[in-house]
């Protein structure tokens, strides 16, 4: 299985980029993971929230193939412990899915079309985080999940 993370908006925060790259490099030992960054929309001040979500949704859907298994990072998604998340990933790998896509939306979330395409939703926390920070949290949790699956000493219960 391959893993792809789609995120709205590039970041120019060097610390975020460094940590994102750190976990991406660590994950190379376990799985092929690609980042697909969709540029921020231009002139969003003239757009209503629903229009912005629709435009971002169109861009997200262009990056997803019909065979992808799509999971949205959504505040109303299923909460999991790190061990449960590792079991979730193992289940997806065992099911024969070619590519698992995790999607980080824009500031207003996802359009109805993206929700309809999704196969599920997960929440990393009940708290709200910036769309830049969630990239690091997600990458770290994916790394943690693989160390759990391999019985490596990164995660402590």
PDB file of C-alpha atoms in Angstrom:
ATOM      1  CA  UNK A   1       0.000   0.000   0.000  1.00  0.00           C
ATOM      2  CA  UNK A   2       1.043   3.555  -0.677  1.00  0.00           C
ATOM      3  CA  UNK A   3       0.090   6.496   1.468  1.00  0.00           C
ATOM      4  CA  UNK A   4      -0.702   9.956   0.167  1.00  0.00           C
ATOM      5  CA  UNK A   5      -1.477  13.023   2.228  1.00  0.00           C
ATOM      6  CA  UNK A   6      -3.340  15.824   0.510  1.00  0.00           C
ATOM      7  CA  UNK A   7      -3.240  19.199   2.249  1.00  0.00           C
ATOM      8  CA  UNK A   8      -4.664  22.588   1.360  1.00  0.00           C
ATOM      9  CA  UNK A   9      -2.189  25.461   1.451  1.00  0.00           C
ATOM     10  CA  UNK A  10       1.567  25.448   1.410  1.00  0.00           C
ATOM     11  CA  UNK A  11       3.537  26.513   4.420  1.00  0.00           C
ATOM     12  CA  UNK A  12       6.571  28.735   4.555  1.00  0.00           C
ATOM     13  CA  UNK A  13       7.222  28.059   8.249  1.00  0.00           C
ATOM     14  CA  UNK A  14      10.651  26.431   8.233  1.00  0.00           C
ATOM     15  CA  UNK A  15      10.109  24.647  11.561  1.00  0.00           C
ATOM     16  CA  UNK A  16       6.924  22.981  10.289  1.00  0.00           C
ATOM     17  CA  UNK A  17       8.616  21.994   7.049  1.00  0.00           C
ATOM     18  CA  UNK A  18      11.606  20.549   8.925  1.00  0.00           C
ATOM     19  CA  UNK A  19       9.429  18.392  11.179  1.00  0.00           C
ATOM     20  CA  UNK A  20       7.251  17.292   8.264  1.00  0.00           C
ATOM     21  CA  UNK A  21      10.390  16.235   6.414  1.00  0.00           C
ATOM     22  CA  UNK A  22      11.827  14.515   9.509  1.00  0.00           C
ATOM     23  CA  UNK A  23       8.837  12.194   9.868  1.00  0.00           C
ATOM     24  CA  UNK A  24       8.536  11.708   6.119  1.00  0.00           C
ATOM     25  CA  UNK A  25      12.158  10.505   6.027  1.00  0.00           C
ATOM     26  CA  UNK A  26      11.616   8.204   9.006  1.00  0.00           C
ATOM     27  CA  UNK A  27       8.578   6.711   7.282  1.00  0.00           C
ATOM     28  CA  UNK A  28      10.596   5.735   4.195  1.00  0.00           C
ATOM     29  CA  UNK A  29      11.658   2.616   6.095  1.00  0.00           C
ATOM     30  CA  UNK A  30       8.042   1.477   6.417  1.00  0.00           C
ATOM     31  CA  UNK A  31       5.892   2.778   3.597  1.00  0.00           C
ATOM     32  CA  UNK A  32       5.952   4.980   0.527  1.00  0.00           C
ATOM     33  CA  UNK A  33       4.345   8.263   1.523  1.00  0.00           C
ATOM     34  CA  UNK A  34       3.807  11.265  -0.725  1.00  0.00           C
ATOM     35  CA  UNK A  35       2.611  14.750   0.119  1.00  0.00           C
ATOM     36  CA  UNK A  36       0.299  16.512  -2.331  1.00  0.00           C
ATOM     37  CA  UNK A  37       0.059  20.188  -1.400  1.00  0.00           C
ATOM     38  CA  UNK A  38      -2.732  22.156  -3.051  1.00  0.00           C
ATOM     39  CA  UNK A  39      -1.920  25.871  -3.220  1.00  0.00           C
ATOM     40  CA  UNK A  40      -4.073  28.303  -1.271  1.00  0.00           C
ATOM     41  CA  UNK A  41      -6.883  29.825  -3.284  1.00  0.00           C
ATOM     42  CA  UNK A  42      -6.368  33.379  -4.470  1.00  0.00           C
ATOM     43  CA  UNK A  43      -8.762  36.245  -3.660  1.00  0.00           C
ATOM     44  CA  UNK A  44     -10.675  34.313  -0.995  1.00  0.00           C
ATOM     45  CA  UNK A  45     -11.937  37.517   0.647  1.00  0.00           C
ATOM     46  CA  UNK A  46     -14.467  37.821  -2.178  1.00  0.00           C
ATOM     47  CA  UNK A  47     -15.665  34.226  -1.707  1.00  0.00           C
ATOM     48  CA  UNK A  48     -18.304  32.973   0.670  1.00  0.00           C
ATOM     49  CA  UNK A  49     -17.327  30.055   2.921  1.00  0.00           C
ATOM     50  CA  UNK A  50     -19.337  27.596   0.804  1.00  0.00           C
ATOM     51  CA  UNK A  51     -17.698  28.845  -2.396  1.00  0.00           C
ATOM     52  CA  UNK A  52     -14.220  28.457  -0.910  1.00  0.00           C
ATOM     53  CA  UNK A  53     -15.013  24.913   0.260  1.00  0.00           C
ATOM     54  CA  UNK A  54     -16.387  24.062  -3.186  1.00  0.00           C
ATOM     55  CA  UNK A  55     -13.279  25.335  -4.991  1.00  0.00           C
ATOM     56  CA  UNK A  56     -10.949  23.549  -2.569  1.00  0.00           C
ATOM     57  CA  UNK A  57     -13.108  20.454  -2.938  1.00  0.00           C
ATOM     58  CA  UNK A  58     -12.696  20.481  -6.721  1.00  0.00           C
ATOM     59  CA  UNK A  59      -8.922  20.694  -6.310  1.00  0.00           C
ATOM     60  CA  UNK A  60      -8.915  17.831  -3.775  1.00  0.00           C
ATOM     61  CA  UNK A  61     -11.063  15.582  -5.948  1.00  0.00           C
ATOM     62  CA  UNK A  62      -8.703  16.089  -8.910  1.00  0.00           C
ATOM     63  CA  UNK A  63      -5.905  14.540  -6.811  1.00  0.00           C
ATOM     64  CA  UNK A  64      -7.909  11.403  -5.933  1.00  0.00           C
ATOM     65  CA  UNK A  65      -8.311   8.384  -8.187  1.00  0.00           C
ATOM     66  CA  UNK A  66     -11.336   6.103  -8.251  1.00  0.00           C
ATOM     67  CA  UNK A  67      -9.432   3.265  -6.576  1.00  0.00           C
ATOM     68  CA  UNK A  68      -8.091   5.358  -3.674  1.00  0.00           C
ATOM     69  CA  UNK A  69      -9.368   4.765  -0.136  1.00  0.00           C
ATOM     70  CA  UNK A  70     -10.001   8.291   1.168  1.00  0.00           C
ATOM     71  CA  UNK A  71      -9.990   9.324   4.821  1.00  0.00           C
ATOM     72  CA  UNK A  72     -10.706  12.914   5.823  1.00  0.00           C
ATOM     73  CA  UNK A  73      -9.144  14.513   8.880  1.00  0.00           C
ATOM     74  CA  UNK A  74     -12.286  15.974  10.337  1.00  0.00           C
ATOM     75  CA  UNK A  75     -13.262  17.196  13.791  1.00  0.00           C
ATOM     76  CA  UNK A  76     -16.391  15.000  13.602  1.00  0.00           C
ATOM     77  CA  UNK A  77     -14.384  11.937  12.643  1.00  0.00           C
ATOM     78  CA  UNK A  78     -13.662   8.872  14.716  1.00  0.00           C
ATOM     79  CA  UNK A  79     -11.182   9.403  17.538  1.00  0.00           C
ATOM     80  CA  UNK A  80      -8.558   6.723  18.023  1.00  0.00           C
ATOM     81  CA  UNK A  81      -5.661   5.997  20.307  1.00  0.00           C
ATOM     82  CA  UNK A  82      -2.273   5.582  18.668  1.00  0.00           C
ATOM     83  CA  UNK A  83      -2.589   1.799  19.004  1.00  0.00           C
ATOM     84  CA  UNK A  84      -6.062   1.852  17.430  1.00  0.00           C
ATOM     85  CA  UNK A  85      -4.704   3.990  14.586  1.00  0.00           C
ATOM     86  CA  UNK A  86      -1.891   1.493  13.996  1.00  0.00           C
ATOM     87  CA  UNK A  87      -4.485  -1.311  13.870  1.00  0.00           C
ATOM     88  CA  UNK A  88      -6.529   0.769  11.421  1.00  0.00           C
ATOM     89  CA  UNK A  89      -3.499   1.196   9.140  1.00  0.00           C
ATOM     90  CA  UNK A  90      -2.657  -2.513   9.380  1.00  0.00           C
ATOM     91  CA  UNK A  91      -6.239  -3.351   8.400  1.00  0.00           C
ATOM     92  CA  UNK A  92      -6.031  -1.120   5.343  1.00  0.00           C
ATOM     93  CA  UNK A  93      -2.716  -2.691   4.323  1.00  0.00           C
ATOM     94  CA  UNK A  94      -4.167  -6.191   4.767  1.00  0.00           C
ATOM     95  CA  UNK A  95      -7.264  -5.339   2.728  1.00  0.00           C
ATOM     96  CA  UNK A  96      -5.287  -4.891  -0.494  1.00  0.00           C
ATOM     97  CA  UNK A  97      -5.886  -1.176  -0.917  1.00  0.00           C
ATOM     98  CA  UNK A  98      -3.322   0.213  -3.345  1.00  0.00           C
ATOM     99  CA  UNK A  99      -3.374   3.755  -2.005  1.00  0.00           C
ATOM    100  CA  UNK A 100      -4.696   5.238   1.222  1.00  0.00           C
ATOM    101  CA  UNK A 101      -5.276   8.982   0.964  1.00  0.00           C
ATOM    102  CA  UNK A 102      -5.495  11.147   4.082  1.00  0.00           C
ATOM    103  CA  UNK A 103      -6.880  14.620   3.425  1.00  0.00           C
ATOM    104  CA  UNK A 104      -6.285  17.775   5.454  1.00  0.00           C
ATOM    105  CA  UNK A 105      -8.858  20.360   4.403  1.00  0.00           C
ATOM    106  CA  UNK A 106      -8.846  24.107   4.315  1.00  0.00           C
ATOM    107  CA  UNK A 107      -9.875  26.491   7.090  1.00  0.00           C
ATOM    108  CA  UNK A 108     -13.599  25.786   6.661  1.00  0.00           C
ATOM    109  CA  UNK A 109     -13.400  22.040   6.222  1.00  0.00           C
ATOM    110  CA  UNK A 110     -14.642  20.075   3.229  1.00  0.00           C
ATOM    111  CA  UNK A 111     -17.278  20.500   0.561  1.00  0.00           C
ATOM    112  CA  UNK A 112     -20.242  18.132   0.362  1.00  0.00           C
ATOM    113  CA  UNK A 113     -18.690  16.544  -2.742  1.00  0.00           C
ATOM    114  CA  UNK A 114     -15.528  15.641  -0.802  1.00  0.00           C
ATOM    115  CA  UNK A 115     -17.578  14.224   2.084  1.00  0.00           C
ATOM    116  CA  UNK A 116     -19.519  12.103  -0.413  1.00  0.00           C
ATOM    117  CA  UNK A 117     -16.315  10.743  -1.961  1.00  0.00           C
ATOM    118  CA  UNK A 118     -14.682   9.929   1.371  1.00  0.00           C
ATOM    119  CA  UNK A 119     -14.607   6.399   2.733  1.00  0.00           C
ATOM    120  CA  UNK A 120     -14.298   7.639   6.314  1.00  0.00           C
ATOM    121  CA  UNK A 121     -13.275  10.380   8.712  1.00  0.00           C
ATOM    122  CA  UNK A 122     -10.855  10.448  11.611  1.00  0.00           C
ATOM    123  CA  UNK A 123     -10.185  13.096  14.216  1.00  0.00           C
ATOM    124  CA  UNK A 124      -6.759  13.607  15.729  1.00  0.00           C
ATOM    125  CA  UNK A 125      -8.217  15.624  18.602  1.00  0.00           C
ATOM    126  CA  UNK A 126     -11.323  17.379  19.813  1.00  0.00           C
ATOM    127  CA  UNK A 127      -9.212  20.531  19.808  1.00  0.00           C
ATOM    128  CA  UNK A 128      -8.774  22.663  16.715  1.00  0.00           C
ATOM    129  CA  UNK A 129      -5.271  22.991  15.284  1.00  0.00           C
ATOM    130  CA  UNK A 130      -3.940  25.039  12.392  1.00  0.00           C
ATOM    131  CA  UNK A 131      -3.837  23.266   9.066  1.00  0.00           C
ATOM    132  CA  UNK A 132      -0.080  23.690   9.130  1.00  0.00           C
ATOM    133  CA  UNK A 133       0.409  22.052  12.534  1.00  0.00           C
ATOM    134  CA  UNK A 134      -1.878  19.115  11.804  1.00  0.00           C
ATOM    135  CA  UNK A 135       0.572  17.983   9.113  1.00  0.00           C
ATOM    136  CA  UNK A 136       3.232  17.384  11.745  1.00  0.00           C
ATOM    137  CA  UNK A 137       0.813  15.666  14.116  1.00  0.00           C
ATOM    138  CA  UNK A 138      -0.453  13.377  11.359  1.00  0.00           C
ATOM    139  CA  UNK A 139       3.026  12.487  10.101  1.00  0.00           C
ATOM    140  CA  UNK A 140       4.177  11.738  13.640  1.00  0.00           C
ATOM    141  CA  UNK A 141       1.146   9.549  14.324  1.00  0.00           C
ATOM    142  CA  UNK A 142       1.702   7.594  11.118  1.00  0.00           C
ATOM    143  CA  UNK A 143       5.333   7.063  12.119  1.00  0.00           C
ATOM    144  CA  UNK A 144       4.251   6.059  15.626  1.00  0.00           C
ATOM    145  CA  UNK A 145       1.718   3.607  14.162  1.00  0.00           C
ATOM    146  CA  UNK A 146       4.394   1.836  12.140  1.00  0.00           C
ATOM    147  CA  UNK A 147       6.731   1.587  15.118  1.00  0.00           C
ATOM    148  CA  UNK A 148       3.856   0.068  17.107  1.00  0.00           C
ATOM    149  CA  UNK A 149       3.183  -2.448  14.342  1.00  0.00           C
ATOM    150  CA  UNK A 150       6.862  -3.425  14.282  1.00  0.00           C
ATOM    151  CA  UNK A 151       7.169  -3.595  18.045  1.00  0.00           C
ATOM    152  CA  UNK A 152       9.850  -0.910  18.065  1.00  0.00           C
ATOM    153  CA  UNK A 153      10.558   1.070  21.252  1.00  0.00           C
ATOM    154  CA  UNK A 154       9.226   4.483  20.122  1.00  0.00           C
ATOM    155  CA  UNK A 155       5.742   4.170  21.653  1.00  0.00           C
ATOM    156  CA  UNK A 156       5.228   3.587  25.381  1.00  0.00           C
ATOM    157  CA  UNK A 157       2.009   2.306  26.933  1.00  0.00           C
TER     158      UNK A 157
END
